Amino acid sequence: MEQAESAGVKVKNLESASDRDASLLELLALLPVLLRAQNRMLVVHSVVTGAFKLTPDLSFSGLLISDEISGSRRFVTSRKANPAETQEEEELLAKLPAELLAHLESPRRFTPKTLPRSVKKLLGVSALCIFPGRLPTLQIHLQLIIGSSATLSASAQKYLQTLTELASIALTEAMRFESLKDAFDDMSLVNEMAVSLAASLNSEELFHTFITGLNNLMVIDRATMAQLGQEEQSYNLTYVWNAPPDLSRRSNLRDLPLADSSLALALVKREITIDNWLETSPEQQSVTVFHPEFSSQMVIPLITKKRVIGALMLGSRIPLAYQPDNLRFSLLEKLADLFAQALYNSLRYEETTQSAEVDNPTGVYNRNYFDRELPTQVHRAAHEDYRLGLLMIDMDNLKAINDHYLHITGDAALHHIARLIRNTVREADVVARYGGDEFTVILPRCTTSGLEVVAEKTWRAIRNTPLVLEDGRELKLSVSIGGAVYPEDAVTARDLLQQADAALFVAKRHRDQVRIGHLARLPESLQG
């Protein structure tokens, strides 16, 4: 009898030794997987599922990761039913008692007698062990939470504590690798953006390039750029970008008061600001992101040479789209610095070249600028598939004015007509003096019917607004207008100019006329 009992003890000890050897082999097999992992979730998955291999009798395994700095917690769990699959369980984490989640200096054991009934029901276990770990350099705590039907043996607890310590080391290395990878990716993106921004000195192209690049990093439904005035008391909304169709356009809102505006409140901090603002002006709501439809809003100040020159305003219809936990603000700041410097250089370039591109007597663009701009506008219209209108406007009586009133009055008449043209077209339209008494207007996104409306509006404004001379006399002026539309009337910049000039020639035959298109038709509102 005694010999039989002795033999039974030896068999039991042998089995225990065999279990310990199997657990050791599993731990040794898991070690290179953990230490080579370059992704934190791979580490977490390996730890949670590896616990089942170390201790086959487990019914529950979970890893709680707590960040001291952000205060965030992540609870990744696996169950005996399918230990190969892990999942994050936020609701389960919220229901666990605080005593289970406290940062412990040594393992904590909950036996079937000491484990709260609520936890038994929640996790479906009778006994629980918590093994603490810590990433001291990253200020992150780990807790491996193990559930079983009975109290774990001392050897099993030792292996699981070792697994927790290995997890701390592996997570530290994986997070360092991720940081290095993020830094490399950030540097690559910054370099790529720098090359793209350096390719242009046109502020509209810079804006479009930058927002298109940002749209690959975050969800943007609308973006607006504001430029501060020289006295920093007002601002202009210069460009607007919308998705879809992922296109930018100019805005005509100018000299908006900065004081007490939504933009001013954000610029005071001189840092990226997330909030929810509203504009009271319906006109501003139509182009800005400060509108109820955009539940996520962000303002990125544009700072260069220690001076705020404007801001980018981003809006998304997705709630909480712009949050520190889903965006790397440090990267956004670097990219914003690049854009601010590129924009500053663009504005300085535009200022220095403006005198060479502007006709002094009239204040509109000159012939050289028009000759460069028309092919660019036609190319853009072809690339983005929209219509482009062109008007040619010719004074009917400039020679008579110069002969009768001298050239100073003729210059005043040209300036007067240029001002009226600018007042009747859109901000995005390009007005130029083509030469002598001729003006041109380039109208992006303008149909034939739209061109007829603009032409008639300009023609009537000039006929109904006489030039007031210094002695108070009024001098009536008139113009002849011809127009053409890409691609209905022409498919190249040269042909478009020729078709508009041909329409103008028809209009000038009788003077004080408007003619549109390759057939030089009279607009319906002027027929009869």
C-alpha positions as a printed Julia matrix, in Angstrom:
528×3 Matrix{Float64}:
   0.0     0.0     0.0
   2.73    2.44    0.95
   4.65    1.5    -2.19
   1.6     2.23   -4.33
   1.11    5.65   -2.7
   4.8     6.39   -3.18
   4.55    5.43   -6.84
   1.49    7.69   -7.25
   3.38   10.67   -5.82
   6.28   10.01   -8.15
   3.91    9.87  -11.15
   2.25   13.13  -10.05
   5.62   14.85   -9.63
   6.68   13.51  -13.0
   3.58   14.96  -14.62
   4.19   18.32  -12.92
   7.77   18.32  -14.13
   6.54   17.51  -17.63
   4.06   20.42  -17.51
   6.79   22.75  -16.32
   9.08   21.63  -19.13
   6.31   22.19  -21.7
   5.63   25.68  -20.32
   9.33   26.48  -20.41
   9.55   25.36  -24.02
   6.53   27.49  -24.91
   8.09   30.48  -23.17
  11.39   29.96  -24.99
   9.54   29.68  -28.3
   7.62   32.87  -27.54
  10.72   34.84  -26.56
  12.12   35.56  -30.08
   8.61   36.38  -31.35
   8.2    39.06  -28.69
  11.67   40.54  -28.97
  11.54   40.74  -32.77
   8.08   42.28  -32.93
   8.12   45.74  -34.53
   4.48   46.48  -33.85
   2.93   46.93  -30.41
  -0.29   45.13  -31.3
   1.7    42.1   -32.42
   3.3    42.06  -28.97
  -0.07   42.37  -27.25
  -1.59   39.61  -29.38
   1.37   37.31  -28.73
   1.19   37.88  -24.95
  -2.56   37.38  -24.64
  -2.62   34.23  -26.74
   0.74   33.0   -25.41
  -0.64   32.87  -21.88
  -2.92   30.0   -22.95
   0.07   28.04  -24.24
   1.97   28.54  -20.98
  -1.03   27.52  -18.86
  -3.53   25.44  -20.85
  -6.12   25.45  -18.04
  -6.83   29.18  -18.43
 -10.27   30.38  -19.46
  -9.52   34.1   -19.77
  -6.47   36.24  -20.64
  -6.3    40.01  -20.86
  -3.62   42.69  -21.1
  -4.39   46.13  -19.69
  -2.16   48.97  -20.96
  -2.34   52.25  -19.03
  -0.63   55.45  -20.19
   0.23   57.74  -17.28
   0.72   60.79  -19.52
  -2.51   60.69  -21.54
  -4.55   58.78  -18.96
  -5.77   56.41  -21.67
  -6.32   52.69  -21.14
  -6.56   49.82  -23.58
  -7.82   46.37  -22.59
  -7.11   43.55  -25.05
  -8.59   40.15  -24.17
  -8.85   36.57  -25.35
 -11.02   33.71  -24.15
 -10.69   29.95  -24.06
 -13.38   29.51  -26.7
 -11.08   30.99  -29.33
  -7.74   32.1   -27.88
  -6.32   32.76  -31.37
  -8.56   35.83  -31.66
  -8.04   38.91  -29.52
 -10.26   41.93  -29.17
 -10.42   45.26  -27.4
 -13.2    45.35  -24.82
 -13.9    48.9   -23.71
 -17.22   47.99  -22.08
 -15.61   45.17  -20.11
 -12.86   47.5   -18.93
 -15.41   50.03  -17.71
 -17.22   47.37  -15.67
 -14.18   45.96  -13.86
 -13.84   47.11  -10.23
 -11.13   49.66   -9.48
  -9.31   47.22   -7.18
  -8.57   44.99  -10.17
  -7.12   47.89  -12.16
  -4.86   49.47   -9.54
  -1.14   49.63  -10.31
   0.33   46.83   -8.18
   3.93   46.39   -7.09
   3.57   42.61   -6.8
   1.19   40.01   -8.28
  -2.31   40.05   -6.86
  -4.28   36.82   -6.52
  -8.03   36.48   -6.24
  -9.06   32.98   -5.18
 -12.57   31.56   -5.59
 -13.27   32.85   -2.07
 -11.88   36.38   -2.53
 -12.9    37.11   -6.12
 -15.92   39.45   -6.23
 -19.08   37.78   -7.48
 -19.6    40.47  -10.11
 -16.19   39.72  -11.63
 -16.88   35.97  -11.6
 -20.03   36.6   -13.6
 -18.46   39.2   -15.87
 -15.41   37.16  -16.84
 -16.8    33.68  -16.29
 -13.91   32.62  -14.04
 -13.5    31.41  -10.47
  -9.95   32.6    -9.78
  -7.96   35.55  -11.02
  -4.29   36.57  -11.04
  -2.96   40.0   -11.96
   0.69   40.31  -12.97
   2.09   43.87  -13.11
   4.64   45.25  -15.55
   5.95   48.7   -16.39
   7.65   50.58  -19.19
   9.47   53.14  -17.03
  10.97   55.22  -19.84
   7.56   55.56  -21.51
   5.53   55.9   -18.3
   3.24   53.04  -19.28
   1.93   50.32  -16.95
   0.99   46.78  -17.94
  -1.23   44.32  -16.14
  -1.64   40.76  -17.38
  -5.0    39.57  -16.06
  -5.43   35.8   -16.01
  -8.65   33.96  -15.23
  -9.03   30.25  -14.47
 -11.39   27.75  -12.85
  -8.95   27.11   -9.99
  -6.03   28.81   -8.29
  -2.89   28.71  -10.46
   0.15   26.77   -9.29
   3.26   28.61   -8.15
   5.2    27.55  -11.28
   2.43   28.72  -13.58
   2.38   32.09  -11.83
   6.16   32.36  -12.21
   5.95   31.76  -15.97
   3.14   34.26  -16.37
   5.04   36.9   -14.4
   8.05   36.26  -16.63
   5.78   36.64  -19.66
   4.61   40.02  -18.32
   8.19   41.2   -17.85
   9.04   40.06  -21.38
   5.98   41.93  -22.62
   7.28   45.12  -20.97
  10.63   44.77  -22.73
   9.06   43.84  -26.09
   6.53   46.68  -25.96
   9.27   49.18  -25.15
  11.29   48.1   -28.18
   8.25   47.91  -30.47
   7.13   51.42  -29.5
  10.64   52.75  -30.04
  10.69   51.14  -33.47
   7.28   52.64  -34.26
   8.53   56.06  -33.16
  11.57   55.75  -35.43
   9.37   54.62  -38.3
   6.94   57.51  -37.71
   9.86   59.94  -37.59
  11.21   58.53  -40.86
   7.77   58.68  -42.49
   7.29   62.23  -41.21
  10.66   63.29  -42.59
   9.86   61.71  -45.95
   6.48   63.45  -46.06
   8.0    66.79  -45.06
  10.65   66.46  -47.77
   8.04   65.47  -50.34
   5.83   68.41  -49.39
   8.81   70.78  -49.47
   9.61   69.72  -53.04
   5.95   70.16  -54.1
   5.66   73.6   -52.53
   8.96   74.74  -54.01
   7.65   74.03  -57.5
   5.37   77.08  -57.55
   5.31   80.74  -56.57
   1.56   81.02  -57.19
  -0.36   81.26  -53.91
  -3.46   79.53  -55.3
  -1.41   76.58  -56.55
   0.41   76.41  -53.21
  -2.88   76.29  -51.34
  -4.28   73.56  -53.59
  -1.08   71.49  -53.37
  -0.9    71.75  -49.59
  -4.55   70.92  -48.88
  -4.46   68.02  -51.33
  -1.45   66.67  -49.43
  -3.12   67.15  -46.05
  -6.19   65.34  -47.32
  -4.08   62.19  -47.46
  -3.41   62.5   -43.71
  -6.86   63.43  -42.42
 -10.45   63.82  -43.48
 -11.05   67.3   -44.92
 -14.44   68.27  -46.32
 -13.67   71.97  -46.63
 -10.59   74.14  -46.25
 -10.3    77.91  -46.31
  -7.24   80.14  -46.26
  -7.29   83.51  -44.53
  -4.61   86.16  -45.02
  -4.2    88.92  -42.47
  -4.17   92.54  -43.58
  -1.09   94.7   -43.16
  -2.36   96.23  -39.93
  -3.58   92.81  -38.71
  -7.0    94.34  -38.0
  -8.78   92.57  -40.86
  -8.42   89.49  -43.0
  -9.27   88.25  -46.47
 -10.69   84.82  -47.27
  -8.59   84.17  -50.34
  -9.15   80.53  -51.28
 -11.65   77.74  -50.62
 -11.2    73.98  -51.17
 -14.1    71.53  -51.16
 -14.28   67.74  -51.28
 -15.76   66.54  -53.47
 -14.75   67.58  -56.09
 -11.31   68.19  -54.49
 -10.97   71.54  -56.22
  -9.95   74.97  -54.95
 -11.31   78.33  -56.0
 -10.79   81.95  -55.13
 -12.98   83.73  -52.6
 -14.15   87.3   -52.93
 -14.57   88.08  -49.21
 -12.23   90.94  -48.37
 -11.46   93.24  -45.43
 -13.4    91.21  -42.87
 -12.99   92.56  -39.32
 -10.65   90.41  -37.27
 -11.75   91.66  -33.85
 -14.11   89.25  -32.04
 -14.15   86.89  -35.02
 -13.87   83.13  -34.77
 -10.49   83.36  -36.45
  -9.15   85.89  -33.94
 -10.07   83.68  -31.0
  -8.02   80.86  -32.53
  -5.02   82.97  -33.55
  -4.46   84.35  -30.07
  -2.87   81.03  -29.02
  -0.6    80.93  -32.1
  -0.97   77.15  -32.14
  -3.18   74.53  -33.76
  -6.61   74.91  -32.22
  -9.55   72.52  -32.21
 -12.96   73.89  -31.37
 -16.44   74.46  -32.72
 -17.15   77.98  -33.92
 -20.01   79.53  -35.85
 -20.11   82.47  -38.24
 -23.13   84.74  -38.05
 -22.85   85.89  -41.67
 -24.54   83.52  -44.15
 -22.09   84.74  -46.79
 -19.13   83.67  -44.66
 -20.78   80.38  -43.72
 -20.99   79.51  -47.4
 -17.19   79.47  -47.77
 -15.75   78.98  -44.28
 -15.64   75.89  -42.08
 -17.32   77.79  -39.24
 -20.7    76.3   -40.1
 -22.98   73.88  -38.17
 -22.52   71.16  -40.81
 -18.83   70.82  -39.85
 -18.82   69.19  -36.42
 -15.0    69.0   -36.44
 -13.06   72.22  -36.98
  -9.39   73.09  -36.85
  -7.41   76.3   -37.27
  -3.73   76.07  -38.21
  -1.94   79.42  -37.82
   0.55   80.28  -40.54
   3.6    81.73  -38.82
   6.81   82.78  -40.5
   9.56   85.08  -39.3
   7.8    85.11  -35.9
   4.74   86.74  -37.45
   1.28   85.35  -38.1
   0.45   85.96  -41.76
  -2.81   84.03  -41.84
  -4.38   80.69  -41.08
  -5.73   77.54  -42.62
  -9.2    76.51  -41.46
 -10.16   72.86  -41.88
 -13.59   71.34  -41.43
 -14.95   67.79  -41.37
 -18.48   66.49  -41.07
 -17.2    63.55  -38.99
 -17.47   64.22  -35.23
 -14.15   64.28  -33.32
 -12.16   63.88  -36.54
  -9.44   66.25  -35.31
  -8.16   64.94  -32.0
  -4.63   64.55  -30.56
  -5.06   60.79  -30.36
  -5.73   60.38  -34.09
  -3.45   63.1   -35.5
   0.22   63.9   -35.03
   0.07   67.61  -34.34
   3.87   67.92  -34.38
   3.83   66.78  -38.02
   1.05   69.24  -38.87
   3.1    72.04  -37.33
   6.13   71.14  -39.44
   4.05   71.02  -42.6
   2.34   74.31  -41.7
   5.74   75.94  -41.23
   6.74   74.79  -44.73
   3.53   76.13  -46.23
   3.77   79.44  -44.34
   7.29   80.03  -45.66
   6.29   79.08  -49.2
   3.23   81.35  -48.98
   5.34   84.22  -47.64
   7.78   83.86  -50.55
   4.86   83.68  -52.97
   3.26   86.85  -51.62
   6.58   88.71  -51.76
   7.12   87.5   -55.31
   3.62   88.57  -56.31
   4.22   91.99  -54.79
   7.53   92.49  -56.61
   6.17   91.26  -59.94
   2.82   93.01  -59.7
   4.24   96.31  -60.94
   5.52   94.55  -64.05
   2.14   92.89  -64.61
  -0.2    95.81  -63.91
  -1.15   98.56  -66.32
  -0.54  101.79  -64.39
  -3.2   104.04  -66.01
  -6.02  101.54  -65.39
  -4.89   99.39  -62.44
  -5.73   96.09  -64.17
  -3.33   93.5   -65.55
  -1.33   94.34  -68.68
  -0.93   92.57  -72.02
   2.15   90.59  -70.93
   0.29   89.1   -67.99
  -2.73   88.27  -70.14
  -0.57   86.51  -72.74
   0.89   84.27  -70.03
  -2.36   83.74  -68.11
  -4.72   82.74  -70.93
  -2.83   79.54  -71.94
  -2.54   78.63  -68.24
  -6.26   79.1   -67.72
  -7.15   77.08  -70.83
  -4.83   74.26  -69.72
  -6.43   74.21  -66.26
  -9.93   74.22  -67.74
  -8.99   71.25  -69.92
  -7.39   69.37  -67.04
 -10.27   69.97  -64.6
 -12.98   69.74  -67.29
 -14.8    73.05  -66.99
 -15.73   75.88  -69.37
 -13.75   79.09  -69.73
 -15.11   82.35  -71.05
 -13.21   85.21  -72.69
 -14.47   88.74  -73.32
 -12.84   91.43  -75.45
 -14.08   94.95  -74.72
 -13.28   97.91  -76.96
 -14.06  101.59  -76.31
 -16.1   103.13  -79.09
 -14.96  106.74  -78.79
 -11.49  107.0   -77.2
  -9.94  108.81  -80.2
 -12.69  111.41  -80.2
 -12.22  111.96  -76.45
  -8.44  112.4   -76.85
  -8.95  114.83  -79.74
 -11.6   116.89  -77.95
 -10.65  116.67  -74.27
  -6.89  115.86  -74.46
  -5.2   112.63  -73.43
  -5.54  113.19  -69.69
  -9.29  112.81  -70.06
  -8.74  109.78  -72.25
  -6.66  108.16  -69.49
  -9.4   108.97  -66.97
 -11.96  107.34  -69.29
  -9.83  104.18  -69.53
  -9.47  104.04  -65.76
 -13.21  104.6   -65.38
 -14.08  101.74  -67.73
 -11.52   99.41  -66.09
 -13.1   100.1   -62.7
 -16.6    99.38  -64.0
 -15.45   96.11  -65.58
 -13.83   94.97  -62.32
 -17.01   95.84  -60.42
 -19.23   93.75  -62.71
 -17.13   90.56  -62.88
 -16.18   88.09  -60.17
 -13.12   88.22  -57.98
 -11.77   85.09  -59.67
 -12.05   86.65  -63.15
  -8.92   88.18  -64.71
  -9.26   91.69  -66.15
  -6.46   93.0   -68.36
  -5.78   95.92  -70.69
  -5.03   94.28  -73.99
  -3.74   97.4   -75.64
  -4.86  100.92  -76.48
  -8.59  101.05  -75.78
  -9.13   97.27  -75.55
  -9.69   95.2   -72.42
  -9.99   91.46  -71.92
 -11.66   89.4   -69.2
 -10.88   85.7   -68.54
 -13.81   84.0   -66.78
 -13.13   80.5   -65.34
 -16.13   78.16  -65.0
 -18.35   80.32  -67.19
 -20.88   78.9   -69.66
 -22.05   80.6   -72.85
 -25.24   81.81  -71.2
 -23.24   83.02  -68.2
 -20.85   84.88  -70.49
 -23.78   86.59  -72.18
 -25.12   87.74  -68.81
 -21.73   89.15  -67.74
 -21.17   90.83  -71.1
 -24.59   92.5   -71.04
 -24.13   93.56  -67.4
 -20.77   95.15  -68.22
 -22.13   96.82  -71.35
 -25.08   98.35  -69.46
 -22.92   99.46  -66.52
 -20.65  101.44  -68.87
 -23.55  102.93  -70.86
 -25.4   103.97  -67.67
 -22.4   105.3   -65.71
 -20.96  108.43  -67.36
 -17.51  109.76  -66.54
 -17.77  112.92  -64.41
 -15.2   115.5   -65.48
 -13.47  117.99  -63.14
 -15.86  120.76  -64.14
 -18.85  118.59  -63.32
 -19.82  117.75  -66.87
 -20.76  114.15  -67.64
 -19.15  112.27  -70.49
 -21.11  109.3   -71.79
 -19.05  106.28  -72.81
 -19.88  103.15  -74.75
 -18.11   99.9   -75.63
 -18.37   97.05  -78.08
 -17.98   93.56  -76.62
 -17.14   90.23  -78.21
 -16.83   86.89  -76.45
 -16.12   83.2   -76.86
 -16.22   80.11  -74.66
 -13.86   77.14  -74.35
 -14.44   74.45  -75.55
 -17.63   75.29  -77.51
 -15.99   77.97  -79.69
 -12.31   76.97  -79.53
 -10.04   74.34  -78.0
  -6.75   76.28  -77.76
  -5.86   79.61  -76.17
  -4.93   81.09  -79.55
  -8.19   80.0   -81.18
 -10.22   81.25  -78.21
  -8.62   84.68  -78.52
  -9.24   84.73  -82.28
 -12.91   83.75  -81.87
 -13.47   86.44  -79.22
 -11.72   88.99  -81.47
 -13.87   87.91  -84.41
 -17.01   88.39  -82.31
 -15.71   91.83  -81.27
 -15.15   92.72  -84.94
 -18.82   91.95  -85.64
 -19.91   94.06  -82.64
 -17.75   97.02  -83.72
 -19.3    97.15  -87.17
 -22.31   98.89  -85.62
 -20.62   99.97  -82.33
 -22.17   99.76  -78.88
 -22.96   96.06  -79.39
 -22.45   92.7   -77.63
 -21.71   89.6   -79.7
 -20.91   86.12  -78.32
 -19.59   82.88  -79.82
 -18.09   81.68  -83.07
 -21.32   82.68  -84.84
 -21.14   86.11  -83.13
 -24.77   85.8   -82.05
 -26.57   88.58  -80.25
 -27.6    87.68  -76.65
 -31.34   86.95  -76.4
 -31.9    89.79  -73.91
 -30.6    92.29  -76.48
 -32.44   90.91  -79.5
 -35.32   92.84  -80.94
